[in-house]
Short mmCIF file of C-alpha atoms in Angstrom, two decimals:
data_model
loop_
_atom_site.label_atom_id
_atom_site.label_comp_id
_atom_site.label_asym_id
_atom_site.label_seq_id
_atom_site.Cartn_x
_atom_site.Cartn_y
_atom_site.Cartn_z
CA MET F 933 -4.16 84.64 -36.88
CA THR F 934 -3.65 85.98 -40.42
CA ALA F 935 -1.48 84.50 -43.15
CA HIS F 936 -0.33 85.32 -46.53
CA VAL F 937 -2.05 83.39 -49.36
CA ILE F 938 0.35 81.97 -51.84
CA ALA F 939 -0.67 82.32 -55.37
CA ASP F 940 1.14 79.53 -57.36
CA ASP F 941 3.78 76.90 -57.45
CA ALA F 942 6.64 79.29 -58.24
CA GLU F 943 5.81 81.50 -55.28
CA ALA F 944 5.49 78.48 -52.93
CA VAL F 945 9.10 77.25 -53.91
CA ALA F 946 10.48 80.80 -53.55
CA VAL F 947 8.93 81.33 -50.17
CA ALA F 948 10.18 77.87 -48.90
CA SER F 949 13.75 78.73 -50.21
CA ALA F 950 13.76 81.95 -48.40
CA LEU F 951 12.53 80.49 -45.10
CA ALA F 952 15.01 77.69 -45.36
CA ASP F 953 17.87 80.16 -45.71
CA ASP F 954 16.78 81.88 -42.54
CA PHE F 955 16.02 78.72 -40.62
CA ARG F 956 19.40 77.25 -41.33
CA ALA F 957 21.24 79.77 -39.27
CA GLY F 958 19.81 78.70 -35.96
CA ALA F 959 19.21 74.98 -36.65
CA SER F 960 22.27 73.57 -34.96
CA ALA F 961 21.70 75.70 -31.71
CA ARG F 962 18.04 74.74 -31.71
CA ASP F 963 19.06 71.15 -31.82
CA ALA F 964 21.82 71.30 -29.28
CA GLU F 965 19.71 73.21 -26.72
CA ARG F 966 16.50 71.38 -27.60
CA ARG F 967 14.95 74.77 -28.18
CA LEU F 968 11.50 74.25 -29.82
CA PRO F 969 10.95 76.15 -33.00
CA ARG F 970 7.75 78.07 -32.05
CA GLU F 971 8.86 81.22 -33.64
CA GLU F 972 9.97 79.53 -36.77
CA LEU F 973 6.57 77.63 -36.95
CA ASP F 974 4.76 80.96 -36.55
CA ARG F 975 6.68 82.21 -39.49
CA LEU F 976 5.95 79.12 -41.54
CA SER F 977 2.17 79.57 -40.83
CA ALA F 978 2.31 83.26 -41.61
CA SER F 979 4.10 82.57 -44.93
CA GLY F 980 1.02 80.70 -46.32
CA LEU F 981 3.06 77.52 -47.07
CA LEU F 982 0.85 75.46 -44.67
CA ALA F 983 -2.13 76.12 -47.03
CA VAL F 984 -0.63 75.44 -50.49
CA THR F 985 -2.62 72.34 -51.06
CA VAL F 986 -6.11 74.02 -50.51
CA PRO F 987 -8.01 73.68 -53.77
CA THR F 988 -8.34 76.81 -56.00
CA GLU F 989 -12.13 76.94 -55.66
CA HIS F 990 -11.60 77.45 -51.88
CA GLY F 991 -8.99 80.20 -52.42
CA GLY F 992 -5.71 78.20 -52.30
CA ALA F 993 -2.90 77.52 -54.79
CA ASP F 994 -3.49 73.83 -54.96
CA VAL F 995 0.23 73.24 -55.74
CA ARG F 996 1.47 70.17 -57.59
CA ALA F 997 2.89 67.18 -55.50
CA GLU F 998 6.29 68.07 -57.18
CA THR F 999 6.19 71.47 -55.59
CA LEU F 1000 5.14 70.16 -52.29
CA ALA F 1001 8.02 67.72 -52.23
CA GLU F 1002 10.44 70.52 -53.16
CA ILE F 1003 9.15 72.60 -50.19
CA PHE F 1004 9.90 69.71 -47.75
CA ARG F 1005 13.29 69.06 -49.24
CA LEU F 1006 14.28 72.74 -48.86
CA LEU F 1007 13.17 73.00 -45.42
CA ALA F 1008 14.72 69.76 -44.37
CA SER F 1009 17.99 70.76 -45.87
CA ALA F 1010 18.04 73.60 -43.27
CA ASP F 1011 16.46 71.98 -40.30
CA ALA F 1012 15.11 68.32 -40.47
CA SER F 1013 13.09 68.74 -37.19
CA LEU F 1014 11.33 71.67 -38.47
CA ALA F 1015 10.52 70.13 -41.77
CA GLN F 1016 9.07 67.05 -39.96
CA ILE F 1017 6.50 68.88 -37.79
CA PRO F 1018 4.11 69.80 -40.65
CA GLN F 1019 4.34 66.41 -42.43
CA SER F 1020 1.31 65.10 -40.77
CA HIS F 1021 -0.37 68.41 -41.35
CA PHE F 1022 -0.51 67.84 -45.05
CA ALA F 1023 -1.48 64.20 -44.66
CA TYR F 1024 -4.53 65.23 -42.69
CA VAL F 1025 -5.38 68.07 -45.13
CA ASN F 1026 -5.53 65.35 -47.73
CA VAL F 1027 -8.13 63.46 -45.61
CA ILE F 1028 -10.30 66.50 -45.63
CA ARG F 1029 -9.93 66.70 -49.39
CA ARG F 1030 -10.78 62.97 -49.91
CA GLN F 1031 -13.48 62.49 -47.30
CA GLY F 1032 -14.75 65.83 -46.07
CA SER F 1033 -18.28 67.08 -46.84
CA GLU F 1034 -18.68 70.38 -48.45
CA GLU F 1035 -19.29 72.23 -45.11
CA GLN F 1036 -16.29 70.36 -43.54
CA GLN F 1037 -14.09 71.53 -46.37
CA LYS F 1038 -15.34 75.08 -46.23
CA PHE F 1039 -14.53 75.33 -42.61
CA PHE F 1040 -11.19 73.64 -42.51
CA TYR F 1041 -9.95 75.22 -45.58
CA ALA F 1042 -10.71 78.57 -44.22
CA GLU F 1043 -8.77 77.58 -41.06
CA LEU F 1044 -5.79 76.67 -43.19
CA LEU F 1045 -5.80 79.89 -45.22
CA ALA F 1046 -5.80 81.83 -41.88
CA GLY F 1047 -2.59 79.83 -40.93
CA ARG F 1048 -3.85 77.37 -38.55
CA ARG F 1049 -1.77 74.20 -37.96
CA PHE F 1050 -2.76 70.56 -37.83
CA GLY F 1051 -0.61 68.19 -35.59
CA ASN F 1052 -1.45 64.46 -35.35
CA ALA F 1053 -2.44 61.95 -32.67
CA GLN F 1054 -2.00 58.71 -34.73
CA SER F 1055 0.55 56.10 -33.61
CA GLU F 1056 0.18 54.06 -30.31
CA ALA F 1057 2.95 52.31 -28.49
CA GLY F 1058 2.61 48.74 -27.14
CA THR F 1059 0.11 47.46 -29.59
CA LYS F 1060 0.42 44.49 -31.83
CA HIS F 1061 1.46 46.56 -34.79
CA VAL F 1062 1.17 50.02 -36.09
CA GLN F 1063 -2.18 49.63 -37.47
CA ASP F 1064 -3.65 48.16 -34.25
CA ILE F 1065 -5.40 51.31 -33.15
CA ARG F 1066 -7.12 51.05 -29.92
CA THR F 1067 -8.21 54.68 -29.37
CA ARG F 1068 -12.05 54.66 -29.29
CA LEU F 1069 -14.60 57.17 -30.68
CA GLU F 1070 -17.66 56.39 -28.70
CA PRO F 1071 -21.14 57.72 -29.80
CA ARG F 1072 -23.34 59.86 -27.55
CA PRO F 1073 -27.05 59.97 -27.71
CA ASP F 1074 -27.06 63.46 -29.29
CA GLY F 1075 -24.97 62.32 -32.16
CA SER F 1076 -21.68 63.53 -30.97
CA TYR F 1077 -18.65 61.42 -29.77
CA VAL F 1078 -16.28 60.98 -26.93
CA LEU F 1079 -12.61 60.08 -27.46
CA ASN F 1080 -10.51 57.93 -25.17
CA GLY F 1081 -7.08 56.68 -25.80
CA LEU F 1082 -3.33 57.14 -25.59
CA LYS F 1083 -1.08 58.26 -28.49
CA HIS F 1084 2.63 58.35 -28.97
CA TYR F 1085 5.02 59.99 -31.59
CA SER F 1086 2.57 62.83 -32.02
CA THR F 1087 4.67 65.11 -34.16
CA GLY F 1088 3.20 68.50 -34.36
CA ALA F 1089 0.55 68.21 -31.66
CA LEU F 1090 2.44 70.48 -29.24
CA PHE F 1091 2.41 73.30 -31.78
CA ALA F 1092 -1.08 72.59 -33.40
CA ASP F 1093 -4.31 74.44 -33.47
CA TRP F 1094 -6.19 71.32 -34.38
CA ILE F 1095 -5.05 67.78 -33.65
CA PRO F 1096 -6.38 65.06 -36.00
CA VAL F 1097 -6.88 61.87 -33.94
CA LEU F 1098 -6.96 58.48 -35.56
CA ALA F 1099 -9.50 56.23 -33.69
CA ARG F 1100 -11.87 53.31 -34.23
CA ALA F 1101 -15.53 53.94 -34.09
CA GLU F 1102 -18.36 51.69 -32.85
CA ASP F 1103 -18.22 49.64 -36.07
CA ASP F 1104 -14.42 49.33 -35.63
CA ASN F 1105 -13.71 51.38 -38.70
CA LEU F 1106 -11.04 53.90 -38.73
CA HIS F 1107 -12.10 57.62 -38.42
CA VAL F 1108 -10.35 60.81 -38.00
CA ALA F 1109 -11.62 63.31 -35.26
CA TYR F 1110 -10.33 66.90 -35.67
CA VAL F 1111 -9.97 68.16 -32.13
CA PRO F 1112 -8.99 71.66 -31.11
CA SER F 1113 -5.82 71.79 -29.13
CA ASP F 1114 -7.62 73.25 -26.12
CA ALA F 1115 -10.39 70.72 -25.95
CA PRO F 1116 -11.14 69.39 -22.34
CA GLY F 1117 -9.73 65.97 -21.62
CA LEU F 1118 -6.94 66.40 -24.23
CA THR F 1119 -3.35 66.68 -22.81
CA VAL F 1120 -0.19 67.02 -25.02
CA ILE F 1121 2.98 66.01 -23.24
CA ASP F 1122 6.36 67.16 -24.30
CA ASP F 1123 8.25 63.89 -23.41
CA TRP F 1124 10.03 63.13 -26.73
CA ASP F 1125 13.60 62.10 -26.08
CA GLY F 1126 14.77 60.76 -29.40
CA LEU F 1127 18.46 60.89 -30.31
CA GLY F 1128 17.53 62.77 -33.48
CA GLN F 1129 14.85 65.13 -34.63
CA ARG F 1130 15.14 66.57 -31.09
CA THR F 1131 12.81 69.53 -31.53
CA THR F 1132 9.69 67.92 -33.12
CA ALA F 1133 8.38 67.39 -29.70
CA SER F 1134 6.93 64.07 -30.97
CA GLY F 1135 5.61 63.15 -27.56
CA THR F 1136 2.48 61.87 -25.99
CA VAL F 1137 -1.22 62.74 -26.32
CA ARG F 1138 -3.73 61.69 -23.80
CA LEU F 1139 -7.40 61.62 -24.53
CA ALA F 1140 -9.73 61.22 -21.57
CA GLY F 1141 -13.41 61.78 -22.40
CA VAL F 1142 -12.68 64.38 -25.14
CA PRO F 1143 -15.88 65.61 -26.63
CA VAL F 1144 -16.10 65.74 -30.43
CA PRO F 1145 -19.05 67.11 -32.46
CA ALA F 1146 -20.27 64.83 -35.28
CA ASP F 1147 -19.25 67.38 -37.92
CA ARG F 1148 -15.63 67.17 -36.84
CA VAL F 1149 -15.28 63.29 -37.66
CA LEU F 1150 -14.31 62.06 -41.08
CA PRO F 1151 -14.63 58.32 -42.28
CA HIS F 1152 -10.97 57.69 -43.01
CA HIS F 1153 -11.50 54.01 -43.70
CA LEU F 1154 -13.29 54.89 -46.89
CA THR F 1155 -10.03 56.28 -48.22
CA PHE F 1156 -8.67 52.92 -48.75
CA ARG F 1157 -11.63 51.23 -50.46
CA GLY F 1158 -10.59 52.35 -53.93
CA PRO F 1159 -7.46 53.70 -55.65
CA GLN F 1160 -5.87 56.27 -53.43
CA LEU F 1161 -2.84 58.46 -52.96
CA HIS F 1162 -3.05 59.08 -49.32
CA GLY F 1163 -0.14 56.83 -48.54
CA ALA F 1164 1.94 57.96 -51.50
CA ILE F 1165 1.48 61.65 -50.69
CA ALA F 1166 2.52 61.05 -46.99
CA GLN F 1167 5.57 58.94 -47.98
CA LEU F 1168 6.62 61.45 -50.64
CA LEU F 1169 6.89 64.11 -47.92
CA HIS F 1170 9.01 61.49 -45.87
CA ALA F 1171 11.26 60.94 -48.82
CA ALA F 1172 11.63 64.70 -49.35
CA ILE F 1173 12.81 65.06 -45.70
CA ASP F 1174 15.40 62.39 -46.21
CA ALA F 1175 16.61 64.01 -49.45
CA GLY F 1176 16.82 67.32 -47.72
CA ILE F 1177 18.80 65.81 -44.88
CA ALA F 1178 21.18 64.43 -47.25
CA THR F 1179 21.48 67.75 -49.14
CA GLY F 1180 22.15 69.69 -45.99
CA ALA F 1181 24.74 67.29 -44.67
CA LEU F 1182 26.78 67.20 -47.89
CA ALA F 1183 26.80 71.12 -48.07
CA GLU F 1184 28.04 71.21 -44.40
CA ALA F 1185 30.67 68.69 -45.07
CA ALA F 1186 31.98 70.52 -48.08
CA GLU F 1187 32.08 73.80 -46.23
CA PHE F 1188 33.94 72.18 -43.38
CA VAL F 1189 36.50 70.49 -45.61
CA ARG F 1190 37.09 73.76 -47.36
CA THR F 1191 37.48 75.93 -44.38
CA LYS F 1192 38.57 73.77 -41.50
CA SER F 1193 40.04 70.44 -42.48
CA ARG F 1194 43.71 69.82 -42.90
CA PRO F 1195 45.11 67.64 -45.82
CA TRP F 1196 46.47 64.33 -45.05
CA PHE F 1197 50.22 64.58 -45.10
CA GLU F 1198 50.68 61.92 -47.79
CA SER F 1199 48.46 63.70 -50.33
CA GLY F 1200 51.18 66.28 -51.23
CA VAL F 1201 48.65 69.13 -51.51
CA ASP F 1202 48.25 72.35 -49.66
CA THR F 1203 44.55 72.05 -48.77
CA ALA F 1204 42.07 69.28 -47.93
CA ALA F 1205 39.84 70.35 -50.76
CA GLU F 1206 42.69 69.52 -53.26
CA ASP F 1207 43.08 65.91 -51.92
CA PRO F 1208 42.20 63.62 -54.74
CA LEU F 1209 40.88 60.97 -52.48
CA LEU F 1210 38.45 63.49 -50.92
CA ILE F 1211 37.52 64.74 -54.18
CA GLN F 1212 36.54 61.20 -55.23
CA ARG F 1213 34.46 60.65 -52.15
CA PHE F 1214 32.58 63.90 -52.44
CA GLY F 1215 31.86 63.01 -56.13
CA GLU F 1216 30.44 59.64 -54.94
CA LEU F 1217 28.32 61.27 -52.11
CA ALA F 1218 27.04 64.02 -54.67
CA LEU F 1219 26.03 61.28 -57.02
CA GLN F 1220 23.85 59.77 -54.29
CA VAL F 1221 22.28 63.01 -53.30
CA ARG F 1222 21.56 63.85 -56.88
CA ALA F 1223 19.96 60.44 -57.57
CA SER F 1224 17.72 60.87 -54.50
CA ALA F 1225 16.63 64.30 -55.73
CA ALA F 1226 15.90 62.86 -59.18
CA LEU F 1227 13.94 59.89 -57.80
CA LEU F 1228 11.90 62.29 -55.65
CA ARG F 1229 10.98 64.57 -58.57
CA GLU F 1230 10.06 61.38 -60.72
CA ALA F 1231 7.97 60.24 -57.81
CA ALA F 1232 6.18 63.51 -57.24
CA ARG F 1233 5.46 63.62 -61.01
CA ALA F 1234 3.94 60.18 -60.89
CA VAL F 1235 1.67 61.39 -58.01
CA ASP F 1236 0.58 64.36 -59.98
CA VAL F 1237 -0.21 62.21 -63.08
CA ALA F 1238 -2.25 59.84 -60.89
CA GLN F 1239 -4.12 62.78 -59.28
CA ALA F 1240 -5.17 63.94 -62.63
CA HIS F 1241 -6.59 60.59 -63.65
CA LEU F 1242 -6.84 58.19 -60.57
CA THR F 1243 -7.13 54.58 -61.40
CA ASP F 1244 -5.87 51.25 -59.69
CA ASP F 1245 -2.88 51.30 -62.27
CA SER F 1246 -1.98 55.07 -61.87
CA ALA F 1247 -2.15 54.83 -58.10
CA ALA F 1248 0.07 51.74 -58.15
CA GLU F 1249 2.58 53.38 -60.44
CA ALA F 1250 2.69 56.43 -58.03
CA SER F 1251 3.03 54.22 -54.92
CA ILE F 1252 5.95 52.25 -56.48
CA ALA F 1253 7.69 55.41 -57.76
CA VAL F 1254 7.31 56.94 -54.19
CA ALA F 1255 8.58 53.82 -52.55
CA ALA F 1256 11.68 53.83 -54.72
CA ALA F 1257 12.35 57.40 -53.86
CA LYS F 1258 11.89 56.80 -50.16
CA VAL F 1259 14.20 53.70 -50.08
CA HIS F 1260 17.08 55.61 -51.86
CA ALA F 1261 16.64 58.78 -49.93
CA ALA F 1262 16.61 57.06 -46.64
CA GLN F 1263 19.85 55.20 -47.57
CA THR F 1264 21.47 58.20 -48.74
CA ALA F 1265 20.65 60.38 -45.77
CA VAL F 1266 22.11 57.98 -43.38
CA GLU F 1267 25.26 57.32 -45.62
CA VAL F 1268 26.03 61.04 -46.09
CA GLY F 1269 25.25 61.89 -42.46
CA SER F 1270 27.90 59.30 -41.56
CA ALA F 1271 30.37 60.10 -44.25
CA LEU F 1272 30.38 63.71 -43.15
CA PHE F 1273 32.95 62.55 -40.40
CA GLU F 1274 34.93 60.39 -42.77
CA VAL F 1275 35.56 63.26 -45.14
CA SER F 1276 35.93 66.01 -42.50
CA GLY F 1277 38.30 64.44 -40.04
CA THR F 1278 38.71 64.05 -36.26
CA ARG F 1279 37.61 67.65 -35.42
CA ALA F 1280 34.32 66.96 -36.97
CA ALA F 1281 33.43 64.74 -34.04
CA LEU F 1282 33.56 67.50 -31.43
CA VAL F 1283 30.23 67.72 -29.78
CA SER F 1284 30.52 71.55 -29.63
CA LEU F 1285 30.22 71.59 -33.48
CA ASN F 1286 27.07 69.40 -33.47
CA LEU F 1287 27.79 68.01 -36.90
CA HIS F 1288 26.36 64.65 -35.74
CA ARG F 1289 22.84 66.20 -35.89
CA HIS F 1290 22.53 65.31 -39.54
CA TRP F 1291 23.24 61.67 -38.86
CA ARG F 1292 21.03 61.65 -35.76
CA ASP F 1293 18.14 63.13 -37.77
CA ALA F 1294 18.55 60.77 -40.66
CA ARG F 1295 18.84 57.57 -38.42
CA THR F 1296 15.85 58.80 -36.43
CA HIS F 1297 13.60 59.71 -39.26
CA THR F 1298 14.34 56.70 -41.39
CA LEU F 1299 12.99 54.58 -38.68
CA HIS F 1300 9.44 55.71 -39.46
CA ASP F 1301 8.72 52.67 -41.46
CA PRO F 1302 10.89 49.90 -42.86
CA ALA F 1303 12.42 50.41 -46.29
CA ARG F 1304 12.81 46.57 -46.60
CA TRP F 1305 9.04 46.31 -47.05
CA LYS F 1306 9.14 48.93 -49.82
CA VAL F 1307 11.71 46.93 -51.60
CA GLN F 1308 9.49 43.80 -51.32
CA HIS F 1309 6.58 45.78 -52.92
CA ILE F 1310 8.78 47.10 -55.77
CA GLY F 1311 10.01 43.55 -56.52
CA ARG F 1312 6.60 42.14 -56.55
CA TYR F 1313 5.36 44.85 -58.79
CA VAL F 1314 8.43 44.54 -61.27
CA LEU F 1315 8.38 40.69 -61.32
CA ASN F 1316 4.67 39.69 -61.00
CA GLY F 1317 2.79 42.94 -61.62
CA THR F 1318 1.34 42.77 -58.12
CA ARG F 1319 -0.09 46.18 -57.25
CA PRO F 1320 1.00 47.51 -53.74
CA PRO F 1321 -1.51 47.26 -50.96
CA ARG F 1322 -3.75 50.09 -50.15
CA HIS F 1323 -2.58 51.55 -46.79
CA GLY F 1324 -1.11 54.83 -45.57
CA LEU F 1325 2.47 53.69 -45.32
CA LEU F 1326 2.94 53.09 -49.13
#
């Protein structure tokens, strides 16, 4: 596989904007038919966008967090499923940057620049809680490992060249094993049947005696032993997806009202777009969407500041800013996805129009982790100066 190498932040945003425009046209049909976006993902890989966080010394653009967030917002405004697929990709690129040896970085950065994709095999169902990881990385006499476990919600795995697997080693610490998608003993099952984000293929990964060389394992537990931005960057991309969903839903609602809705007979106007009550509601929704976008930019800039000078305080500021952006964007995505029907009228509820995909995508994606805990951490930080905990969900 070959891929274009993006030069800088401006080019990255321009490429994302152009791809989003192209992907938007087929998004509804892909969702309605659950047609997996393999061709679109190949275009995403070939565009070079999946390598934009590769450091400059390794040939990448090393774009700002603000740019990365905008890439995801643009893509999600066109197709929320398509935007969700590479979210874990960037999270596990970040693990390599943080914990990879020089040789590991050299190898994997070359893979990324060639257009290779990372999936994920992280979450497990039926355990005590989300951080109760039971997949095991068992050592062999020659220094290599064997992986055994069962993963769920493995977004991106079906389309991946490499599948990062979160597992516990003999010392019970968390490690990430980077496993090629064709490794013996690894099976990716397309059994995702969520009401939203239908084409993410976020199904099951089975690991039965999967061999892993020692140089494909990274000590992820060390990420959280000092100030870190792993969780903030991962959550920033989730916030960008929610902000993008809201942006796309509002745009489609406005287009529907302008071209298809009828005015209410009591309004005394000729078109629905002239109805003062609809104008008021669109103004309210636009304020919410703009506020989410502004909070997203503010959060991304806080991450960029912290990356330049990482301390406990700068990491805390970034995490809190991202938490605020995520809470607001999640609420906005769900509200705008629902309000689309309120402003558009009865016809908007037709299944054939598939306008409900925006609400379904928002409702599904915002279940990733509870916003209520983010509000708790924001409150503790503001009231008592309590820094948020170091984990991958904040």
